[in-house]
Amino acid sequence: MTTPIIGQVINLLASLLLLIAFAMLSQRRILSLINLFALQGLVLSVSTAVVAYSSSQHHLYYSAALTLILKVLILPSILHRLIRKLNVKWDVETLLNIPITMLLGIVLVIFAFNLAAPISQMASTITKGTLGIAMASVLLSFLMMITRSKAVPQVIGFLAMENGLFFAATSATYGMPMVVELGIALDVLVGMFILGIFFFHIRETFDSLDLQHMEKLKED
Amino acid sequence: MEILWVLVIPLAGGLLLALYGHRRFAPELNSAMSLGTLIAAGVLTVRVITGGPFSFFEEQFFVDSFNVFLVALTAFVGFTTALFSRPYMRIEQHHGKLTANMLRLYHAMYQLFSFTMLLALLTNNLGILWVAMEAATLTTVLLVSLYRTPASLEAAWKYFILCGVGIAQALFGTILLYFAAEKVLGAGGNALLWTHLNAVKMQLEPTVLSLAFVFLLVGYGTKVGLAPLHNWLPDAHAEGPTPVSAVLSGLLLNVALYAVVRSKVLVDGALGSHFAGNLMMGFGLLSVVMAAFFLLRQKDIKRLFAYSSIEHMGLMTFAFGMGGAVATFAGMLHMTVHSLTKSAIFFAVGHATQKSGTQVMEHIRGLIKTNPTIGWGLTLGTLAILGMPPFGVFASEFLILTTAMHAYPWTTPFLLVALGVAFAAIFSRVQTMVFGASSGQRLPHPPALLPVFAHLGLVLMLGLYIPPYLSDWYRQAVALIG
């Protein structure tokens, strides 16, 4: 493939990521949220592989494989098992209604593009145009964490934010050094296990995973 | 080699206690492992003092006088806290708050937490520093929620989400730093090594570095407990077991501040301006003032001292932000004395709450009558933390204040008012708890008060006399980061 086509493919995948981030923001059902998260991981993994091919950065193939295993297979299956075991209700209430959230999301995207513009100009990577999208998906996941009141969607937002950061690393610099990436992957995995245990504790104590029960600790 | 021992002992301790942490001898094993770490850290310190800074394992680890003093401090407070937690956790178990499995989790995580902090301090790779900081959050989440009460679960959840989001910002900052470094040092693992970055810091792209620093400061600043990102800190301190509050306040906050200061050195070099320092001064001053006024409204004794930690971390951030030889020296001295004093206070507070069966200050009375050592420990610790001479906190606060008066006179009224308000808030509360009629019960195990007085003795010594090797040590560190 020639470079311009590859550039187009990468941009296409990046815009898919942005689309998925918006889809997650508007999604009410927890099951679809997990599937969207897995899809986001898949797109991320493919785009990393394409970048690896076009820039002949071989270590990126390992990152792509790591993403595929961790974020498409392991984490979604842990989440699926968790919601089955915890018998979580299907619907997710949001604290803000969805049209307003989407509008806020658009504002965040514009902000992210403006913030990323000066940095993208300095980058020498083939993917430099996508840094804005990476920042936008980080901010959108952040918005999702703020607007959800249940524990599981908050965690999915947290993991999606990590995806956005990973994408930022690939688009600005062809990925972080391998040691660091392995370390981050380990942290995410351990964090997920700890949260799994934690969910059970929360539900045992509160009979629900709704975080609105957890607003006792306030300053009087 | 010494570096390896400092890291391997707590890691092995974590694994060992994951197996045997519920046994009768587990608290002693925990203390023994921490003692081993302390000895290894002592050997490492001696080597750095005599031989100067060195790196290890293809430069992946690096020790200089700045981080070695924190390593020694971390290992020391880690050991004394393990000593304190021996009777404390036994009493908690006796009161029926803990099961054997919870105790096993506690001991294993305590050692792993020490490991992650020492790794964060010793690594030369800024990416691994991030990984270790995140791992430190993960190990303490389950410690904060150890009692499984609704309040402790809420505190742990808040801690996880806020610090997780915060530390994600720090990851973005690290990515930006790598982005700038890669242009100068080339791609690969070495581009994130602090020593390499420090050598070429003049050539790093200033705009990228200033943006990176904003993200790093917000990210690690969340863990330092800087306002307005401090929300997790009082909850996590109040709801977790007291030994965990002691190490969170005394050690983790320092390690997070260490990460900020390391980044500041690079950014200062690249920008050649006082941008990073100004940001740190702003956040620091805001934390000092805000924490002082929140102190007035506290009812829970552990929350009270948690807010006092926010105040002192703010003061240190402010001192490092001012920069210059005296302020940086004072910042490091304050790091040392604050972590010793605050952990001593938490030891005394821990036994005081066990005696009274509550953390509500109104219901804690007459400590001096029932147990004079706890009462005096708390009184002296409080006087020390409030900056009374002749304790060491007075020396460092005095240096910070005089430098501020000289360099940034407009900050002086804010600092003085905040310190005054904090004094009034804490001293009046502690006075009523210590004196008066008593309400306490006898503890089933003799409390551990040696660590309290050992810490306070050291703080007193640092206020009266700083040994020459220690001041040399600080001066070398000042030259590195000043």
XYZ file of C-alpha atoms in Angstrom:
702
model
C 0.000 0.000 0.000
C 1.179 3.513 -0.594
C 1.551 6.025 2.185
C -1.422 8.297 1.338
C -3.820 5.350 1.402
C -2.448 4.179 4.722
C -2.815 7.669 6.058
C -6.452 7.596 4.977
C -6.995 4.213 6.621
C -5.546 5.467 9.882
C -7.716 8.565 9.784
C -10.744 6.394 9.080
C -9.992 4.186 12.093
C -9.419 7.251 14.246
C -12.782 8.696 13.286
C -14.351 5.323 14.068
C -12.854 5.610 17.553
C -14.405 9.021 18.005
C -17.744 7.662 16.810
C -17.539 4.803 19.311
C -16.708 7.256 22.088
C -19.892 9.170 21.275
C -21.871 5.952 21.035
C -20.700 5.008 24.530
C -21.688 8.399 25.797
C -25.233 7.932 24.511
C -25.629 4.248 25.378
C -28.100 3.378 28.111
C -27.716 -0.389 28.224
C -24.838 -1.838 30.162
C -24.391 -4.866 27.901
C -24.088 -2.717 24.787
C -21.659 -0.531 26.676
C -19.359 -3.486 27.256
C -19.638 -4.529 23.611
C -18.825 -1.008 22.496
C -15.806 -1.060 24.766
C -14.619 -4.305 23.176
C -15.168 -2.802 19.724
C -13.140 0.241 20.718
C -10.323 -2.073 21.758
C -10.531 -3.885 18.427
C -10.346 -0.662 16.388
C -7.455 0.478 18.552
C -5.618 -2.762 18.008
C -6.150 -2.678 14.204
C -5.042 0.924 13.953
C -1.927 0.176 15.998
C -1.130 -2.715 13.672
C -1.609 -0.484 10.603
C 0.680 2.150 12.094
C 3.217 -0.587 12.850
C 3.076 -1.768 9.239
C 3.400 1.677 7.703
C 6.175 2.927 9.955
C 7.928 -0.444 10.271
C 8.048 0.019 14.059
C 8.031 -3.624 15.018
C 7.455 -3.147 18.706
C 4.041 -1.713 17.837
C 2.951 -5.180 16.663
C 3.447 -6.362 20.241
C 1.383 -3.459 21.549
C -1.341 -4.287 19.042
C -1.360 -7.911 20.175
C -1.351 -6.856 23.826
C -4.318 -4.562 23.208
C -6.167 -7.325 21.383
C -5.680 -9.825 24.193
C -6.248 -7.456 27.109
C -8.908 -5.072 25.878
C -10.871 -7.174 23.411
C -10.751 -10.563 25.093
C -9.865 -10.437 28.789
C -11.421 -7.223 30.124
C -14.789 -7.528 28.318
C -15.119 -11.158 29.406
C -14.373 -10.190 33.024
C -16.987 -7.453 32.762
C -19.529 -9.832 31.229
C -18.980 -12.346 34.013
C -19.216 -9.638 36.625
C -22.546 -8.308 35.458
C -23.909 -11.839 35.142
C -22.816 -12.736 38.651
C -23.892 -9.458 40.135
C -27.171 -9.559 38.260
C -26.930 -5.913 37.360
C -30.010 -4.228 35.939
C -29.852 -3.614 32.215
C -30.632 0.025 32.099
C -28.277 2.732 33.146
C -29.606 6.021 34.344
C -27.583 9.050 33.497
C -27.351 12.077 35.730
C -27.743 14.425 32.751
C -30.111 13.696 29.892
C -28.478 12.354 26.773
C -28.941 15.243 24.292
C -27.263 17.644 26.714
C -24.423 15.167 27.253
C -23.922 14.906 23.494
C -23.805 18.679 23.133
C -21.237 18.897 25.909
C -19.314 16.176 24.100
C -19.169 18.266 20.916
C -17.795 21.209 22.896
C -15.131 18.921 24.381
C -14.117 17.677 20.925
C -13.622 21.217 19.654
C -11.574 22.023 22.768
C -9.451 18.892 22.295
C -8.704 19.707 18.655
C -7.627 23.210 19.567
C -5.389 21.945 22.349
C -3.802 19.289 20.150
C -3.220 21.466 17.062
C 0.144 22.973 18.106
C 1.482 19.597 19.223
C 0.383 17.762 16.078
C 2.286 20.267 13.992
C 5.476 19.303 15.755
C 4.965 15.565 15.416
C 6.739 13.741 12.652
C 4.606 10.607 12.768
C 2.256 9.527 10.014
C -0.548 9.641 12.569
C -0.057 13.188 13.758
C -3.508 14.326 12.600
C -5.164 11.916 14.994
C -3.789 13.348 18.231
C -6.820 15.629 18.490
C -9.110 12.606 18.233
C -7.138 10.815 20.928
C -7.511 13.749 23.305
C -11.170 14.055 22.419
C -11.831 10.427 23.301
C -10.010 10.854 26.612
C -12.217 13.829 27.450
C -15.394 12.084 26.272
C -14.672 9.087 28.509
C -14.083 11.494 31.341
C -17.485 13.066 30.655
C -19.014 9.622 30.658
C -17.542 8.899 34.094
C -18.974 12.127 35.444
C -22.469 11.627 34.064
C -23.016 8.017 35.148
C -24.153 7.119 38.614
C -23.583 3.357 38.558
C -20.298 1.687 39.375
C -19.913 -0.507 36.268
C -20.373 2.258 33.653
C -17.948 4.431 35.606
C -15.343 1.725 35.371
C -15.984 1.265 31.657
C -15.492 5.010 31.286
C -12.217 4.694 33.165
C -11.023 1.882 30.881
C -12.136 3.809 27.780
C -10.069 6.735 29.008
C -7.056 4.445 29.175
C -7.799 3.434 25.544
C -7.782 7.082 24.553
C -4.435 7.615 26.274
C -3.002 4.584 24.521
C -4.180 5.984 21.196
C -2.591 9.327 22.061
C 0.708 7.548 22.703
C 0.601 5.784 19.326
C -0.415 8.851 17.372
C 2.100 11.252 18.894
C 5.114 9.019 19.304
C 4.561 5.528 17.873
C 3.881 4.172 21.327
C 5.650 4.323 24.656
C 8.719 2.176 25.387
C 7.819 -1.489 25.757
C 8.625 -1.747 29.500
C 6.251 1.080 30.237
C 3.496 -0.355 28.084
C 3.770 -3.723 29.803
C 3.671 -1.989 33.169
C 0.547 -0.058 32.225
C -1.143 -3.222 30.950
C -0.308 -4.979 34.219
C -1.757 -2.096 36.239
C -4.969 -2.141 34.208
C -5.355 -5.879 34.650
C -4.652 -5.838 38.395
C -6.951 -2.860 38.758
C -9.735 -4.757 37.035
C -9.350 -7.728 39.395
C -9.361 -5.476 42.428
C -12.474 -3.740 41.146
C -14.124 -7.084 40.583
C -13.619 -7.937 44.267
C -14.637 -4.452 45.201
C -17.949 -4.630 43.318
C -18.954 -7.619 45.399
C -18.107 -5.766 48.590
C -20.137 -2.774 47.480
C -23.134 -4.858 46.602
C -22.946 -6.896 49.790
C -23.008 -3.712 51.810
C -25.403 -1.528 49.834
C -27.541 -4.153 48.014
C -26.950 -2.187 44.852
C -24.216 -0.864 42.636
C -25.795 2.552 42.463
C -23.267 5.069 43.654
C -25.962 7.470 44.771
C -26.089 5.420 47.964
C -22.502 6.404 48.533
C -22.849 10.061 49.280
C -22.647 9.983 53.026
C -19.092 11.265 53.343
C -19.567 14.962 52.953
C -18.389 18.008 54.795
C -21.186 19.323 56.960
C 23.119 -4.598 44.355
C 21.817 -2.667 47.380
C 18.991 -1.290 45.251
C 17.926 -4.803 44.418
C 17.716 -5.726 48.105
C 15.650 -2.673 48.937
C 13.112 -3.773 46.324
C 13.259 -7.547 46.679
C 12.688 -7.678 50.449
C 9.265 -5.960 50.497
C 8.190 -7.793 47.334
C 9.109 -11.138 48.889
C 7.434 -9.979 52.100
C 4.242 -9.314 50.176
C 4.216 -12.795 48.664
C 5.124 -14.464 51.949
C 2.434 -12.634 53.872
C -0.119 -13.407 51.167
C 0.411 -17.011 52.293
C 0.939 -16.614 56.032
C -0.599 -13.202 56.743
C -3.409 -14.653 58.860
C -1.173 -16.626 61.220
C -0.414 -15.647 64.795
C 3.136 -14.617 63.956
C 2.172 -12.529 60.887
C 2.520 -9.100 62.571
C 6.043 -10.036 63.690
C 6.880 -11.304 60.195
C 5.575 -8.039 58.772
C 7.813 -6.042 61.109
C 10.784 -8.285 60.340
C 10.364 -7.747 56.591
C 10.135 -3.997 57.116
C 13.240 -4.149 59.304
C 15.035 -5.982 56.492
C 14.011 -3.230 54.068
C 15.232 -0.608 56.525
C 18.636 -2.296 56.867
C 18.989 -2.569 53.079
C 17.998 1.080 52.728
C 20.564 2.003 55.384
C 23.333 0.206 53.508
C 22.251 1.922 50.291
C 22.278 5.301 52.018
C 25.785 4.781 53.372
C 26.980 3.882 49.894
C 25.444 7.013 48.354
C 26.862 9.236 51.100
C 30.366 7.850 50.685
C 30.407 7.132 46.958
C 28.039 9.678 45.418
C 25.123 9.005 43.045
C 25.142 5.866 40.922
C 22.880 3.973 38.563
C 22.159 0.294 38.299
C 20.857 -2.295 35.824
C 21.562 -0.471 32.554
C 20.613 2.810 34.204
C 17.053 1.682 34.867
C 17.530 2.509 38.538
C 19.205 5.591 39.812
C 20.059 6.912 43.265
C 21.197 10.382 44.142
C 21.063 12.349 47.365
C 17.516 13.547 46.651
C 15.831 10.183 46.370
C 18.060 8.331 48.815
C 16.876 10.521 51.677
C 13.297 9.675 50.753
C 14.169 5.985 50.476
C 15.651 6.049 53.971
C 12.647 7.943 55.309
C 10.181 5.593 53.619
C 11.930 2.503 54.935
C 12.169 3.974 58.440
C 8.537 5.055 58.734
C 7.524 1.791 57.047
C 9.300 -0.099 59.827
C 7.984 1.935 62.759
C 4.454 1.761 61.343
C 4.792 -2.007 61.119
C 5.796 -1.984 64.803
C 2.775 0.149 65.662
C 0.420 -1.974 63.606
C 1.391 -5.090 65.596
C -0.654 -4.307 68.731
C -3.060 -2.031 66.843
C -4.291 -4.710 64.468
C -4.421 -7.276 67.294
C -6.689 -4.964 69.261
C -8.857 -4.413 66.183
C -9.142 -8.162 65.785
C -9.955 -8.500 69.468
C -12.736 -5.914 69.021
C -14.122 -8.119 66.255
C -13.581 -5.645 63.439
C -11.314 -7.911 61.420
C -11.326 -11.524 60.290
C -8.213 -13.614 59.678
C -8.560 -13.212 55.914
C -8.766 -9.441 56.163
C -5.608 -9.511 58.244
C -3.845 -11.545 55.577
C -4.910 -9.045 52.917
C -3.731 -6.199 55.133
C -0.274 -7.638 55.730
C 0.337 -8.627 52.117
C -0.813 -5.263 50.802
C 1.219 -3.384 53.399
C 4.432 -4.940 52.088
C 3.444 -4.519 48.434
C 2.600 -0.892 49.114
C 6.119 -0.361 50.506
C 7.476 -2.065 47.415
C 5.599 0.197 44.985
C 6.691 3.335 46.820
C 10.343 2.283 46.877
C 10.116 1.363 43.188
C 8.669 4.788 42.391
C 11.546 6.418 44.268
C 14.342 4.317 42.852
C 13.394 3.989 39.211
C 15.105 6.205 36.687
C 12.391 5.675 34.074
C 9.578 8.212 34.283
C 7.199 5.699 32.687
C 7.918 3.147 35.423
C 7.488 5.920 37.981
C 3.940 6.307 36.676
C 3.329 2.563 36.761
C 4.550 2.382 40.369
C 2.389 5.317 41.455
C -0.686 3.673 39.933
C 0.233 0.373 41.596
C 0.536 2.221 44.925
C -3.056 3.416 44.474
C -4.255 -0.080 43.652
C -2.589 -1.669 46.694
C -4.095 0.876 49.056
C -7.647 0.789 47.670
C -8.342 -2.518 49.365
C -6.607 -1.313 52.535
C -8.866 1.723 52.797
C -11.961 -0.493 52.438
C -10.561 -3.120 54.821
C -13.354 -2.842 57.409
C -16.053 -3.187 54.702
C -18.275 -0.623 56.367
C -20.436 1.506 54.028
C -18.323 4.570 54.776
C -15.047 2.787 54.126
C -16.299 1.366 50.807
C -17.412 4.812 49.767
C -14.055 6.286 50.732
C -12.187 3.577 48.828
C -14.329 4.043 45.723
C -13.782 7.796 45.790
C -10.070 7.216 46.284
C -9.884 4.803 43.369
C -11.867 6.922 40.914
C -10.347 10.300 41.786
C -6.776 9.057 41.936
C -7.350 6.919 38.849
C -8.565 9.895 36.857
C -5.813 12.054 38.290
C -3.114 9.592 37.507
C -4.475 9.213 33.962
C -3.681 12.908 33.506
C -0.158 12.163 34.681
C 0.082 9.404 32.058
C -0.849 11.915 29.382
C 1.819 14.242 30.735
C 4.340 11.392 30.571
C 3.334 10.695 26.949
C 3.901 14.357 26.083
C 7.264 14.266 27.848
C 8.244 11.206 25.830
C 7.071 12.979 22.698
C 9.448 15.850 23.390
C 12.274 13.560 24.522
C 12.072 11.298 21.495
C 13.014 14.215 19.217
C 16.280 14.696 21.084
C 17.174 11.253 22.408
C 15.622 9.037 19.725
C 12.881 6.462 20.245
C 13.160 3.622 22.710
C 13.330 2.982 26.431
C 16.181 5.384 27.137
C 14.207 8.444 26.116
C 12.283 8.339 29.388
C 15.288 7.897 31.665
C 15.467 10.885 33.975
C 19.261 11.100 33.946
C 19.307 11.208 30.126
C 16.515 13.776 30.043
C 18.285 15.866 32.646
C 21.408 15.963 30.495
C 19.541 17.335 27.460
C 16.807 19.319 29.221
C 17.880 22.575 27.537
C 17.021 21.156 24.118
C 13.540 19.861 24.903
C 10.666 21.621 23.129
C 9.379 24.284 25.606
C 5.694 24.399 24.546
C 5.291 20.628 24.790
C 7.056 20.535 28.137
C 4.947 23.279 29.639
C 1.778 21.442 28.578
C 3.246 18.174 29.893
C 3.985 19.778 33.244
C 0.417 21.009 33.622
C -0.820 17.448 33.158
C 1.870 15.973 35.423
C 1.170 18.495 38.166
C -2.574 17.917 38.033
C -2.056 14.144 37.903
C 0.513 13.635 40.622
C -0.904 16.653 42.462
C -4.127 14.690 42.959
C -2.088 12.143 44.890
C -0.217 14.832 46.805
C -3.641 16.032 47.918
C -3.376 19.532 46.485
C -6.568 21.589 46.506
C -8.917 21.478 44.648
C -8.114 17.812 43.914
C -7.867 16.770 47.559
C -11.353 15.320 48.021
C -10.280 11.707 48.360
C -7.696 12.367 51.037
C -9.731 13.059 54.221
C -12.129 10.186 53.478
C -9.378 7.675 52.776
C -7.509 8.723 55.931
C -10.546 8.629 58.156
C -12.044 5.318 57.030
C -8.976 3.133 56.557
C -7.122 1.428 59.443
C -4.875 3.892 61.291
C -1.523 2.350 60.239
C -2.666 2.909 56.653
C -3.520 6.541 57.426
C -0.027 6.916 58.877
C 1.744 5.588 55.786
C -0.571 7.429 53.390
C 0.112 10.747 55.095
C 3.713 10.150 55.998
C 4.934 8.442 52.848
C 2.658 8.244 49.819
C 2.070 11.992 49.649
C 5.840 12.560 49.785
C 6.454 10.113 46.957
C 3.855 11.855 44.780
C 5.465 15.211 45.537
C 8.823 13.681 44.634
C 7.416 12.845 41.169
C 6.274 16.456 40.735
C 9.667 17.846 41.771
C 11.543 15.521 39.409
C 9.362 16.746 36.542
C 9.834 20.358 37.595
C 13.614 20.057 37.247
C 13.225 19.031 33.588
C 10.630 21.686 32.785
C 12.670 24.449 34.419
C 15.651 23.469 32.304
C 13.648 23.470 29.070
C 11.709 26.677 29.694
C 14.312 28.718 31.491
C 11.449 30.545 33.208
C 9.622 30.239 36.493
C 6.468 28.787 34.914
C 6.515 25.442 36.771
C 7.426 27.135 40.041
C 4.563 29.625 39.731
C 2.052 26.850 39.132
C 3.315 24.932 42.147
C 3.233 28.031 44.332
C -0.341 28.703 43.271
C -1.579 25.189 44.012
C 0.449 25.057 47.225
C -0.861 28.341 48.578
C -4.443 27.424 47.695
C -4.087 24.100 49.544
C -2.615 25.727 52.650
C -5.372 28.329 52.904
C -8.233 26.007 52.023
C -7.120 23.228 54.370
C -6.760 25.687 57.262
C -10.379 26.759 56.959
C -11.665 23.218 56.548
C -9.804 22.304 59.760
C -12.205 24.474 61.724
C -15.207 22.378 60.710
C -13.933 18.894 61.473
C -15.544 16.585 64.007
C -13.605 13.394 63.293
C -10.098 13.261 64.723
C -8.570 11.432 61.758
C -10.174 13.833 59.282
C -8.740 16.708 61.309
C -5.204 15.435 60.897
C -5.853 14.498 57.258
C -6.668 18.144 56.528
C -3.538 19.096 58.414
C -1.619 16.851 55.963
C -3.150 18.734 53.028
C -1.994 21.962 54.628
C 1.558 20.734 55.078
C 1.799 19.191 51.614
C 0.646 22.542 50.264
C 3.393 24.250 52.222
C 6.030 21.900 50.786
C 4.727 22.333 47.237
C 4.871 26.077 47.804
C 8.463 25.834 49.055
C 9.630 23.714 46.112
C 7.751 26.100 43.811
C 9.637 29.113 45.166
C 12.870 27.312 44.372
C 16.301 28.558 45.318
C 18.682 27.029 47.818
C 16.995 27.989 51.089
C 13.412 27.226 50.091
C 14.307 23.852 48.564
C 16.331 22.958 51.646
C 13.363 23.937 53.805
C 11.022 21.931 51.588
C 13.065 18.785 52.055
C 13.452 19.327 55.773
C 9.711 19.843 55.987
C 9.101 16.620 54.058
C 11.201 14.772 56.643
C 9.788 16.316 59.794
C 6.188 16.295 58.564
C 6.264 12.623 57.723
C 7.846 11.737 61.078
C 5.505 13.932 63.119
C 2.323 13.096 61.266
C 2.863 9.359 61.464
C 3.639 9.710 65.210
C 0.367 11.619 65.637
C -1.559 8.934 63.796
C -0.016 6.256 66.056
C -1.229 8.129 69.141
C -4.596 8.885 67.536
C -5.011 5.228 66.621
C -4.694 4.053 70.212
C -6.748 6.987 71.484
C -9.674 6.051 69.201
C -9.363 2.422 70.240
C -9.567 3.444 73.883
C -12.577 5.675 73.407
C -14.229 3.450 70.807
C -14.967 6.430 68.566
C -13.288 8.842 66.178
C -15.637 11.696 67.068
C -13.587 14.275 68.919
C -16.404 15.353 71.227
C -16.469 11.887 72.754
C -12.747 11.492 73.298
C -11.865 12.845 76.728
C -9.203 12.734 79.374
C -6.481 10.814 77.577
C -3.796 11.988 79.975
C -5.632 10.516 82.929
C -6.260 7.030 81.532
C -3.082 6.592 79.579
C -0.532 9.351 80.133
C 1.800 8.138 77.387
C -0.887 8.284 74.683
C -2.037 11.646 75.994
C 1.430 13.157 76.103
C 2.305 11.603 72.751
C -0.694 13.280 71.171
C -0.032 16.607 72.913
C 3.632 16.733 71.968
C 2.927 15.548 68.430
C 0.302 18.244 68.010
C 2.628 20.929 69.339
C 5.305 19.700 66.944
C 3.030 19.682 63.892
C 1.735 23.146 64.726
C 5.268 24.443 64.387
C 6.131 25.122 68.026
C 9.829 25.536 68.732
C 12.032 23.653 69.441
C 10.621 20.957 67.145
C 11.920 20.534 63.579
C 8.688 21.709 61.958
C 9.365 25.137 63.422
C 12.749 25.293 61.707
C 11.423 24.352 58.279
C 8.320 26.546 58.507
C 10.458 29.444 59.681
C 12.778 29.036 56.684
C 9.850 28.797 54.272
C 8.165 31.863 55.746
C 11.266 34.044 55.770
C 12.072 33.103 52.170
C 8.507 33.878 51.164
C 8.677 37.256 52.934
C 11.834 38.061 51.072
C 10.951 36.804 47.589
C 7.155 36.955 47.437
C 5.999 39.341 50.186
C 2.343 39.238 49.063
C 2.093 35.567 50.059
C 3.092 36.198 53.686
C -0.319 37.300 55.025
C -2.012 34.253 53.460
C 0.516 31.881 54.980
C 0.463 33.520 58.393
C -3.317 33.608 58.584
C -3.560 29.986 57.474
C -0.990 28.826 60.024
C -2.742 30.815 62.739
C -6.165 29.395 61.914
C -4.737 25.881 61.800
C -3.142 26.416 65.203
C -6.389 27.580 66.756
C -8.418 24.789 65.152
C -6.155 21.897 66.098
C -4.882 23.030 69.464
C -8.281 23.773 70.987
C -9.599 20.362 69.934
C -6.619 18.414 71.158
C -6.615 20.223 74.486
C -10.162 19.087 75.303
C -9.388 15.534 74.248
C -6.261 15.278 76.332
C -7.372 16.883 79.585
C -10.564 16.533 81.570
C -12.466 13.540 82.874
C -11.829 10.269 81.167
C -14.153 8.029 79.194
C -11.771 5.379 77.956
C -11.563 1.646 78.417
C -8.531 -0.578 78.904
C -6.895 -1.952 75.766
C -6.583 -5.753 75.536
C -3.000 -5.497 74.236
C -0.346 -3.051 75.443
C -0.180 -0.166 72.927
C 2.955 0.462 70.911
C 4.209 3.844 71.999
C 7.889 3.461 71.316
C 7.441 4.549 67.639
C 5.586 7.705 68.727
C 8.398 8.891 70.974
C 11.132 7.711 68.615
C 9.642 9.871 65.847
C 9.065 12.857 68.108
C 12.603 12.538 69.462
C 13.991 12.684 65.929
C 11.831 15.702 65.094
C 13.050 17.416 68.263
C 16.628 16.656 67.337
C 16.141 18.058 63.821
C 14.792 21.240 65.351
C 17.792 21.728 67.608
C 20.623 20.265 65.639
C 20.885 18.924 62.110
C 23.833 16.496 61.948
C 26.509 17.671 59.480
C 26.175 14.644 57.183
C 22.438 15.222 56.964
C 22.802 18.871 56.037
C 25.477 17.989 53.463
C 23.099 15.487 52.096
C 20.297 18.039 51.833
C 22.684 20.518 50.242
C 23.708 18.041 47.563
C 20.063 17.387 46.848
C 19.379 21.128 46.699
C 22.167 21.519 44.155
C 20.498 18.797 42.076
C 16.989 20.156 42.082
C 17.441 23.785 43.231
